[in-house]
């Protein structure tokens, strides 16, 4: 027979235990606009580090250029940190002031 609320067994066992699967928090990687980094360099970064095709990379670069910021990907904490570091390193090497950050989704 099935238990009804208030039945002895359910009272003893307590509220139904639902197994919870823990999903790791995800992090947005954000690219910030500035007045100096060349558009072609930003497109190159998006293609190389964020696996975008040329058309997608241009579209996202222009979104950053117009709006000031855009999400360029969502990753686990470790991958997001690596992406941010890679963007900053490529920019630093070319002496561009491009900024990239991450935030919890
Ligand atoms: N605003 C830059 C320019 O006019 C282009 C640019 C786009 C820079 C996106 C940074 O994240 C950026 N050359």
GROMACS .gro file of N, CA, C and O and ligand atoms in nm:
model
  433
    1UNK      N    1   0.083  -0.120   0.000
    1UNK     CA    2   0.000   0.000   0.000
    1UNK      C    3   0.087   0.126   0.000
    1UNK      O    4   0.193   0.127   0.059
    2UNK      N    5   0.038   0.231  -0.064
    2UNK     CA    6   0.120   0.353  -0.070
    2UNK      C    7   0.098   0.438   0.053
    2UNK      O    8  -0.007   0.433   0.115
    3UNK      N    9   0.200   0.515   0.087
    3UNK     CA   10   0.190   0.605   0.202
    3UNK      C   11   0.112   0.730   0.166
    3UNK      O   12   0.124   0.783   0.056
    4UNK      N   13   0.030   0.773   0.262
    4UNK     CA   14  -0.034   0.904   0.247
    4UNK      C   15   0.030   0.997   0.348
    4UNK      O   16   0.082   0.952   0.451
    5UNK      N   17   0.028   1.128   0.321
    5UNK     CA   18   0.085   1.221   0.417
    5UNK      C   19   0.022   1.196   0.554
    5UNK      O   20  -0.098   1.177   0.564
    6UNK      N   21   0.104   1.195   0.657
    6UNK     CA   22   0.052   1.171   0.791
    6UNK      C   23   0.060   1.025   0.831
    6UNK      O   24   0.049   0.992   0.948
    7UNK      N   25   0.077   0.939   0.733
    7UNK     CA   26   0.096   0.798   0.767
    7UNK      C   27   0.222   0.784   0.852
    7UNK      O   28   0.317   0.860   0.837
    8UNK      N   29   0.220   0.683   0.936
    8UNK     CA   30   0.326   0.666   1.034
    8UNK      C   31   0.466   0.661   0.971
    8UNK      O   32   0.558   0.728   1.017
    9UNK      N   33   0.480   0.585   0.863
    9UNK     CA   34   0.613   0.568   0.804
    9UNK      C   35   0.671   0.702   0.755
    9UNK      O   36   0.788   0.734   0.780
   10UNK      N   37   0.585   0.782   0.690
   10UNK     CA   38   0.636   0.908   0.637
   10UNK      C   39   0.674   1.005   0.749
   10UNK      O   40   0.773   1.078   0.741
   11UNK      N   41   0.596   1.001   0.858
   11UNK     CA   42   0.627   1.087   0.973
   11UNK      C   43   0.764   1.047   1.030
   11UNK      O   44   0.849   1.133   1.056
   12UNK      N   45   0.787   0.919   1.042
   12UNK     CA   46   0.915   0.874   1.099
   12UNK      C   47   1.033   0.908   1.009
   12UNK      O   48   1.139   0.948   1.054
   13UNK      N   49   1.014   0.892   0.878
   13UNK     CA   50   1.127   0.913   0.787
   13UNK      C   51   1.148   1.060   0.754
   13UNK      O   52   1.253   1.097   0.704
   14UNK      N   53   1.049   1.140   0.782
   14UNK     CA   54   1.064   1.283   0.756
   14UNK      C   55   1.025   1.318   0.614
   14UNK      O   56   0.975   1.234   0.540
   15UNK      N   57   1.052   1.441   0.576
   15UNK     CA   58   1.016   1.492   0.444
   15UNK      C   59   1.091   1.413   0.338
   15UNK      O   60   1.206   1.372   0.359
   16UNK      N   61   1.026   1.390   0.227
   16UNK     CA   62   1.087   1.313   0.118
   16UNK      C   63   1.227   1.367   0.087
   16UNK      O   64   1.246   1.487   0.069
   17UNK      N   65   1.322   1.278   0.084
   17UNK     CA   66   1.458   1.323   0.053
   17UNK      C   67   1.480   1.311  -0.097
   17UNK      O   68   1.467   1.205  -0.154
   18UNK      N   69   1.508   1.427  -0.156
   18UNK     CA   70   1.531   1.433  -0.300
   18UNK      C   71   1.682   1.439  -0.323
   18UNK      O   72   1.750   1.527  -0.269
   19UNK      N   73   1.740   1.343  -0.393
   19UNK     CA   74   1.885   1.350  -0.414
   19UNK      C   75   1.920   1.474  -0.496
   19UNK      O   76   1.861   1.499  -0.601
   20UNK      N   77   2.010   1.552  -0.441
   20UNK     CA   78   2.047   1.677  -0.510
   20UNK      C   79   2.182   1.658  -0.578
   20UNK      O   80   2.279   1.625  -0.513
   21UNK      N   81   2.186   1.682  -0.707
   21UNK     CA   82   2.313   1.676  -0.777
   21UNK      C   83   2.371   1.817  -0.776
   21UNK      O   84   2.307   1.912  -0.819
   22UNK      N   85   2.491   1.830  -0.725
   22UNK     CA   86   2.557   1.960  -0.714
   22UNK      C   87   2.617   1.997  -0.849
   22UNK      O   88   2.702   1.924  -0.899
   23UNK      N   89   2.571   2.108  -0.904
   23UNK     CA   90   2.633   2.155  -1.027
   23UNK      C   91   2.736   2.261  -0.993
   23UNK      O   92   2.709   2.349  -0.911
   24UNK      N   93   2.856   2.253  -1.051
   24UNK     CA   94   2.958   2.352  -1.018
   24UNK      C   95   2.915   2.488  -1.071
   24UNK      O   96   2.851   2.496  -1.176
   25UNK      N   97   2.948   2.596  -0.996
   25UNK     CA   98   2.913   2.729  -1.044
   25UNK      C   99   2.986   2.759  -1.175
   25UNK      O  100   3.098   2.712  -1.195
   26UNK      N  101   2.921   2.833  -1.263
   26UNK     CA  102   2.982   2.869  -1.390
   26UNK      C  103   3.016   3.018  -1.390
   26UNK      O  104   2.955   3.096  -1.317
   27UNK      N  105   3.112   3.054  -1.473
   27UNK     CA  106   3.164   3.191  -1.473
   27UNK      C  107   3.160   3.250  -1.614
   27UNK      O  108   3.204   3.186  -1.709
   28UNK      N  109   3.105   3.373  -1.621
   28UNK     CA  110   3.103   3.445  -1.748
   28UNK      C  111   3.238   3.511  -1.768
   28UNK      O  112   3.292   3.572  -1.675
   29UNK      N  113   3.291   3.499  -1.887
   29UNK     CA  114   3.412   3.575  -1.923
   29UNK      C  115   3.367   3.697  -2.002
   29UNK      O  116   3.293   3.685  -2.101
   30UNK      N  117   3.408   3.815  -1.954
   30UNK     CA  118   3.363   3.942  -2.012
   30UNK      C  119   3.480   4.012  -2.079
   30UNK      O  120   3.590   4.018  -2.024
   31UNK      N  121   3.452   4.067  -2.196
   31UNK     CA  122   3.552   4.147  -2.266
   31UNK      C  123   3.507   4.293  -2.258
   31UNK      O  124   3.389   4.323  -2.279
   32UNK      N  125   3.601   4.382  -2.225
   32UNK     CA  126   3.568   4.523  -2.205
   32UNK      C  127   3.619   4.608  -2.321
   32UNK      O  128   3.725   4.580  -2.377
   33UNK      N  129   3.544   4.710  -2.352
   33UNK     CA  130   3.586   4.801  -2.459
   33UNK      C  131   3.695   4.897  -2.410
   33UNK      O  132   3.708   4.922  -2.289
   34UNK      N  133   3.773   4.945  -2.499
   34UNK     CA  134   3.865   5.058  -2.475
   34UNK      C  135   3.881   5.129  -2.608
   34UNK      O  136   3.830   5.083  -2.711
   35UNK      N  137   3.950   5.244  -2.605
   35UNK     CA  138   3.959   5.326  -2.727
   35UNK      C  139   4.079   5.292  -2.813
   35UNK      O  140   4.095   5.352  -2.920
   36UNK      N  141   4.165   5.202  -2.768
   36UNK     CA  142   4.295   5.186  -2.834
   36UNK      C  143   4.321   5.051  -2.899
   36UNK      O  144   4.394   5.043  -2.998
   37UNK      N  145   4.268   4.945  -2.840
   37UNK     CA  146   4.293   4.812  -2.896
   37UNK      C  147   4.233   4.802  -3.036
   37UNK      O  148   4.114   4.833  -3.054
   38UNK      N  149   4.312   4.764  -3.136
   38UNK     CA  150   4.258   4.755  -3.273
   38UNK      C  151   4.149   4.649  -3.283
   38UNK      O  152   4.159   4.542  -3.221
   39UNK      N  153   4.048   4.680  -3.363
   39UNK     CA  154   3.938   4.586  -3.383
   39UNK      C  155   3.987   4.450  -3.432
   39UNK      O  156   3.939   4.345  -3.388
   40UNK      N  157   4.084   4.450  -3.524
   40UNK     CA  158   4.133   4.323  -3.581
   40UNK      C  159   4.197   4.236  -3.473
   40UNK      O  160   4.189   4.112  -3.479
   41UNK      N  161   4.263   4.300  -3.376
   41UNK     CA  162   4.325   4.224  -3.269
   41UNK      C  163   4.219   4.155  -3.184
   41UNK      O  164   4.233   4.037  -3.147
   42UNK      N  165   4.112   4.225  -3.153
   42UNK     CA  166   4.003   4.168  -3.073
   42UNK      C  167   3.939   4.051  -3.148
   42UNK      O  168   3.913   3.945  -3.090
   43UNK      N  169   3.919   4.069  -3.277
   43UNK     CA  170   3.863   3.961  -3.360
   43UNK      C  171   3.956   3.840  -3.357
   43UNK      O  172   3.911   3.726  -3.338
   44UNK      N  173   4.084   3.864  -3.368
   44UNK     CA  174   4.183   3.756  -3.363
   44UNK      C  175   4.175   3.681  -3.229
   44UNK      O  176   4.176   3.557  -3.225
   45UNK      N  177   4.166   3.754  -3.120
   45UNK     CA  178   4.157   3.694  -2.986
   45UNK      C  179   4.032   3.607  -2.975
   45UNK      O  180   4.036   3.495  -2.922
   46UNK      N  181   3.921   3.658  -3.025
   46UNK     CA  182   3.794   3.583  -3.015
   46UNK      C  183   3.799   3.455  -3.098
   46UNK      O  184   3.747   3.351  -3.056
   47UNK      N  185   3.863   3.462  -3.213
   47UNK     CA  186   3.876   3.343  -3.297
   47UNK      C  187   3.970   3.241  -3.231
   47UNK      O  188   3.939   3.122  -3.225
   48UNK      N  189   4.080   3.290  -3.183
   48UNK     CA  190   4.185   3.201  -3.133
   48UNK      C  191   4.149   3.139  -2.998
   48UNK      O  192   4.171   3.020  -2.975
   49UNK      N  193   4.094   3.219  -2.906
   49UNK     CA  194   4.074   3.169  -2.769
   49UNK      C  195   3.930   3.128  -2.739
   49UNK      O  196   3.905   3.058  -2.641
   50UNK      N  197   3.836   3.174  -2.821
   50UNK     CA  198   3.696   3.144  -2.790
   50UNK      C  199   3.628   3.070  -2.905
   50UNK      O  200   3.505   3.065  -2.912
   51UNK      N  201   3.708   3.011  -2.992
   51UNK     CA  202   3.660   2.923  -3.101
   51UNK      C  203   3.544   2.983  -3.179
   51UNK      O  204   3.448   2.912  -3.210
   52UNK      N  205   3.552   3.111  -3.204
   52UNK     CA  206   3.447   3.174  -3.287
   52UNK      C  207   3.492   3.175  -3.432
   52UNK      O  208   3.613   3.189  -3.459
   53UNK      N  209   3.396   3.165  -3.525
   53UNK     CA  210   3.434   3.186  -3.664
   53UNK      C  211   3.446   3.337  -3.689
   53UNK      O  212   3.414   3.418  -3.601
   54UNK      N  213   3.492   3.374  -3.807
   54UNK     CA  214   3.524   3.514  -3.833
   54UNK      C  215   3.400   3.604  -3.816
   54UNK      O  216   3.408   3.711  -3.755
   55UNK      N  217   3.287   3.558  -3.869
   55UNK     CA  218   3.164   3.639  -3.862
   55UNK      C  219   3.118   3.658  -3.717
   55UNK      O  220   3.081   3.769  -3.676
   56UNK      N  221   3.122   3.550  -3.638
   56UNK     CA  222   3.084   3.559  -3.496
   56UNK      C  223   3.178   3.653  -3.422
   56UNK      O  224   3.133   3.736  -3.340
   57UNK      N  225   3.307   3.641  -3.450
   57UNK     CA  226   3.407   3.723  -3.381
   57UNK      C  227   3.385   3.871  -3.410
   57UNK      O  228   3.394   3.955  -3.319
   58UNK      N  229   3.355   3.904  -3.535
   58UNK     CA  230   3.328   4.044  -3.571
   58UNK      C  231   3.203   4.094  -3.498
   58UNK      O  232   3.201   4.205  -3.443
   59UNK      N  233   3.101   4.009  -3.497
   59UNK     CA  234   2.975   4.047  -3.433
   59UNK      C  235   2.994   4.078  -3.284
   59UNK      O  236   2.948   4.181  -3.233
   60UNK      N  237   3.067   3.989  -3.215
   60UNK     CA  238   3.087   4.009  -3.070
   60UNK      C  239   3.179   4.129  -3.045
   60UNK      O  240   3.156   4.208  -2.954
   61UNK      N  241   3.284   4.142  -3.127
   61UNK     CA  242   3.374   4.257  -3.112
   61UNK      C  243   3.296   4.388  -3.126
   61UNK      O  244   3.315   4.482  -3.046
   62UNK      N  245   3.207   4.394  -3.226
   62UNK     CA  246   3.128   4.516  -3.247
   62UNK      C  247   3.031   4.541  -3.132
   62UNK      O  248   3.004   4.656  -3.095
   63UNK      N  249   2.981   4.432  -3.073
   63UNK     CA  250   2.892   4.447  -2.958
   63UNK      C  251   2.968   4.511  -2.841
   63UNK      O  252   2.919   4.602  -2.775
   64UNK      N  253   3.091   4.462  -2.816
   64UNK     CA  254   3.174   4.521  -2.710
   64UNK      C  255   3.202   4.667  -2.742
   64UNK      O  256   3.190   4.756  -2.656
   65UNK      N  257   3.237   4.693  -2.867
   65UNK     CA  258   3.271   4.829  -2.912
   65UNK      C  259   3.153   4.926  -2.887
   65UNK      O  260   3.174   5.039  -2.844
   66UNK      N  261   3.032   4.880  -2.914
   66UNK     CA  262   2.913   4.967  -2.902
   66UNK      C  263   2.859   4.974  -2.761
   66UNK      O  264   2.814   5.079  -2.715
   67UNK      N  265   2.859   4.860  -2.692
   67UNK     CA  266   2.791   4.853  -2.560
   67UNK      C  267   2.888   4.866  -2.443
   67UNK      O  268   2.846   4.888  -2.330
   68UNK      N  269   3.018   4.846  -2.470
   68UNK     CA  270   3.116   4.860  -2.363
   68UNK      C  271   3.163   4.728  -2.305
   68UNK      O  272   3.273   4.719  -2.251
   69UNK      N  273   3.079   4.627  -2.314
   69UNK     CA  274   3.114   4.497  -2.257
   69UNK      C  275   3.026   4.390  -2.320
   69UNK      O  276   2.914   4.419  -2.364
   70UNK      N  277   3.078   4.267  -2.328
   70UNK     CA  278   2.997   4.154  -2.372
   70UNK      C  279   3.051   4.025  -2.311
   70UNK      O  280   3.170   4.015  -2.281
   71UNK      N  281   2.962   3.931  -2.291
   71UNK     CA  282   3.002   3.797  -2.246
   71UNK      C  283   3.057   3.724  -2.368
   71UNK      O  284   2.990   3.716  -2.472
   72UNK      N  285   3.177   3.670  -2.356
   72UNK     CA  286   3.237   3.598  -2.469
   72UNK      C  287   3.240   3.448  -2.448
   72UNK      O  288   3.277   3.372  -2.538
   73UNK      N  289   3.197   3.405  -2.328
   73UNK     CA  290   3.188   3.261  -2.302
   73UNK      C  291   3.152   3.236  -2.157
   73UNK      O  292   3.166   3.326  -2.073
   74UNK      N  293   3.106   3.115  -2.129
   74UNK     CA  294   3.073   3.074  -1.992
   74UNK      C  295   3.144   2.942  -1.965
   74UNK      O  296   3.131   2.847  -2.045
   75UNK      N  297   3.220   2.939  -1.856
   75UNK     CA  298   3.309   2.825  -1.831
   75UNK      C  299   3.314   2.790  -1.683
   75UNK      O  300   3.268   2.869  -1.599
   76UNK      N  301   3.372   2.676  -1.652
   76UNK     CA  302   3.405   2.643  -1.512
   76UNK      C  303   3.505   2.748  -1.462
   76UNK      O  304   3.568   2.818  -1.542
   77UNK      N  305   3.520   2.753  -1.329
   77UNK     CA  306   3.610   2.855  -1.270
   77UNK      C  307   3.751   2.845  -1.328
   77UNK      O  308   3.811   2.946  -1.367
   78UNK      N  309   3.803   2.724  -1.336
   78UNK     CA  310   3.942   2.706  -1.380
   78UNK      C  311   3.961   2.745  -1.527
   78UNK      O  312   4.058   2.813  -1.563
   79UNK      N  313   3.866   2.704  -1.612
   79UNK     CA  314   3.877   2.737  -1.754
   79UNK      C  315   3.861   2.888  -1.773
   79UNK      O  316   3.936   2.950  -1.851
   80UNK      N  317   3.767   2.948  -1.701
   80UNK     CA  318   3.745   3.094  -1.713
   80UNK      C  319   3.871   3.170  -1.674
   80UNK      O  320   3.913   3.262  -1.744
   81UNK      N  321   3.933   3.128  -1.564
   81UNK     CA  322   4.058   3.192  -1.519
   81UNK      C  323   4.166   3.182  -1.625
   81UNK      O  324   4.240   3.278  -1.650
   82UNK      N  325   4.175   3.065  -1.686
   82UNK     CA  326   4.276   3.044  -1.791
   82UNK      C  327   4.248   3.133  -1.911
   82UNK      O  328   4.341   3.196  -1.965
   83UNK      N  329   4.124   3.142  -1.953
   83UNK     CA  330   4.087   3.226  -2.068
   83UNK      C  331   4.123   3.372  -2.041
   83UNK      O  332   4.181   3.440  -2.128
   84UNK      N  333   4.086   3.420  -1.921
   84UNK     CA  334   4.116   3.559  -1.886
   84UNK      C  335   4.267   3.583  -1.892
   84UNK      O  336   4.313   3.682  -1.952
   85UNK      N  337   4.343   3.490  -1.834
   85UNK     CA  338   4.490   3.505  -1.831
   85UNK      C  339   4.546   3.504  -1.974
   85UNK      O  340   4.638   3.581  -2.005
   86UNK      N  341   4.491   3.418  -2.060
   86UNK     CA  342   4.540   3.410  -2.198
   86UNK      C  343   4.510   3.539  -2.276
   86UNK      O  344   4.595   3.587  -2.351
   87UNK      N  345   4.391   3.593  -2.258
   87UNK     CA  346   4.356   3.720  -2.325
   87UNK      C  347   4.450   3.830  -2.278
   87UNK      O  348   4.508   3.905  -2.360
   88UNK      N  349   4.468   3.839  -2.146
   88UNK     CA  350   4.551   3.946  -2.090
   88UNK      C  351   4.697   3.932  -2.135
   88UNK      O  352   4.764   4.033  -2.161
   89UNK      N  353   4.743   3.809  -2.149
   89UNK     CA  354   4.881   3.786  -2.192
   89UNK      C  355   4.900   3.825  -2.340
   89UNK      O  356   4.999   3.891  -2.374
   90UNK      N  357   4.806   3.784  -2.424
   90UNK     CA  358   4.815   3.822  -2.567
   90UNK      C  359   4.814   3.974  -2.581
   90UNK      O  360   4.891   4.031  -2.658
   91UNK      N  361   4.725   4.041  -2.505
   91UNK     CA  362   4.714   4.187  -2.513
   91UNK      C  363   4.843   4.253  -2.462
   91UNK      O  364   4.894   4.348  -2.524
   92UNK      N  365   4.895   4.201  -2.351
   92UNK     CA  366   5.016   4.259  -2.291
   92UNK      C  367   5.134   4.250  -2.388
   92UNK      O  368   5.207   4.346  -2.407
   93UNK      N  369   5.145   4.132  -2.453
   93UNK     CA  370   5.255   4.111  -2.548
   93UNK      C  371   5.253   4.212  -2.662
   93UNK      O  372   5.357   4.250  -2.714
   94UNK      N  373   5.132   4.250  -2.704
   94UNK     CA  374   5.117   4.346  -2.815
   94UNK      C  375   5.101   4.489  -2.763
   94UNK      O  376   5.074   4.581  -2.840
   95UNK      N  377   5.108   4.503  -2.633
   95UNK     CA  378   5.095   4.635  -2.567
   95UNK      C  379   4.961   4.701  -2.596
   95UNK      O  380   4.953   4.823  -2.616
   96UNK      N  381   4.855   4.620  -2.598
   96UNK     CA  382   4.719   4.673  -2.609
   96UNK      C  383   4.656   4.675  -2.471
   96UNK      O  384   4.680   4.584  -2.391
   97UNK      N  385   4.573   4.775  -2.444
   97UNK     CA  386   4.514   4.786  -2.309
   97UNK      C  387   4.387   4.703  -2.288
   97UNK      O  388   4.315   4.722  -2.189
   98UNK      N  389   4.363   4.608  -2.378
   98UNK     CA  390   4.244   4.525  -2.371
   98UNK      C  391   4.228   4.461  -2.232
   98UNK      O  392   4.324   4.409  -2.177
   99UNK      N  393   4.106   4.468  -2.179
   99UNK     CA  394   4.077   4.411  -2.048
   99UNK      C  395   3.974   4.300  -2.058
   99UNK      O  396   3.878   4.310  -2.136
  100UNK      N  397   3.997   4.197  -1.979
  100UNK     CA  398   3.908   4.081  -1.977
  100UNK      C  399   3.890   4.040  -1.831
  100UNK      O  400   3.987   4.037  -1.756
  101UNK      N  401   3.766   4.015  -1.791
  101UNK     CA  402   3.740   3.976  -1.651
  101UNK      C  403   3.642   3.859  -1.649
  101UNK      O  404   3.588   3.820  -1.754
  102UNK      N  405   3.619   3.807  -1.528
  102UNK     CA  406   3.519   3.701  -1.514
  102UNK      C  407   3.428   3.732  -1.397
  102UNK      O  408   3.468   3.803  -1.304
  103UNK      N  409   3.307   3.682  -1.403
  103UNK     CA  410   3.217   3.694  -1.288
  103UNK      C  411   3.127   3.573  -1.279
  103UNK      O  412   3.094   3.511  -1.381
  104UNK      N  413   3.089   3.541  -1.156
  104UNK     CA  414   3.003   3.425  -1.133
  104UNK      C  415   2.871   3.447  -1.203
  104UNK      O  416   2.816   3.556  -1.200
  105UNK      N  417   2.823   3.342  -1.268
  105UNK     CA  418   2.700   3.352  -1.346
  105UNK      C  419   2.579   3.379  -1.255
  105UNK      O  420   2.573   3.328  -1.145
  106LIG     N1  421   3.695   5.032  -2.940
  106LIG     C1  422   3.808   4.974  -3.009
  106LIG     C2  423   3.841   5.059  -3.133
  106LIG     O1  424   3.759   5.142  -3.172
  106LIG     C3  425   3.781   4.831  -3.054
  106LIG     C4  426   3.760   4.738  -2.941
  106LIG     C5  427   3.657   4.645  -2.945
  106LIG     C6  428   3.845   4.737  -2.832
  106LIG     C7  429   3.638   4.555  -2.842
  106LIG     C8  430   3.826   4.648  -2.726
  106LIG     O2  431   3.705   4.466  -2.630
  106LIG     C9  432   3.723   4.557  -2.732
  106LIG     N2  433   3.956   5.037  -3.191
   0.00000   0.00000   0.00000
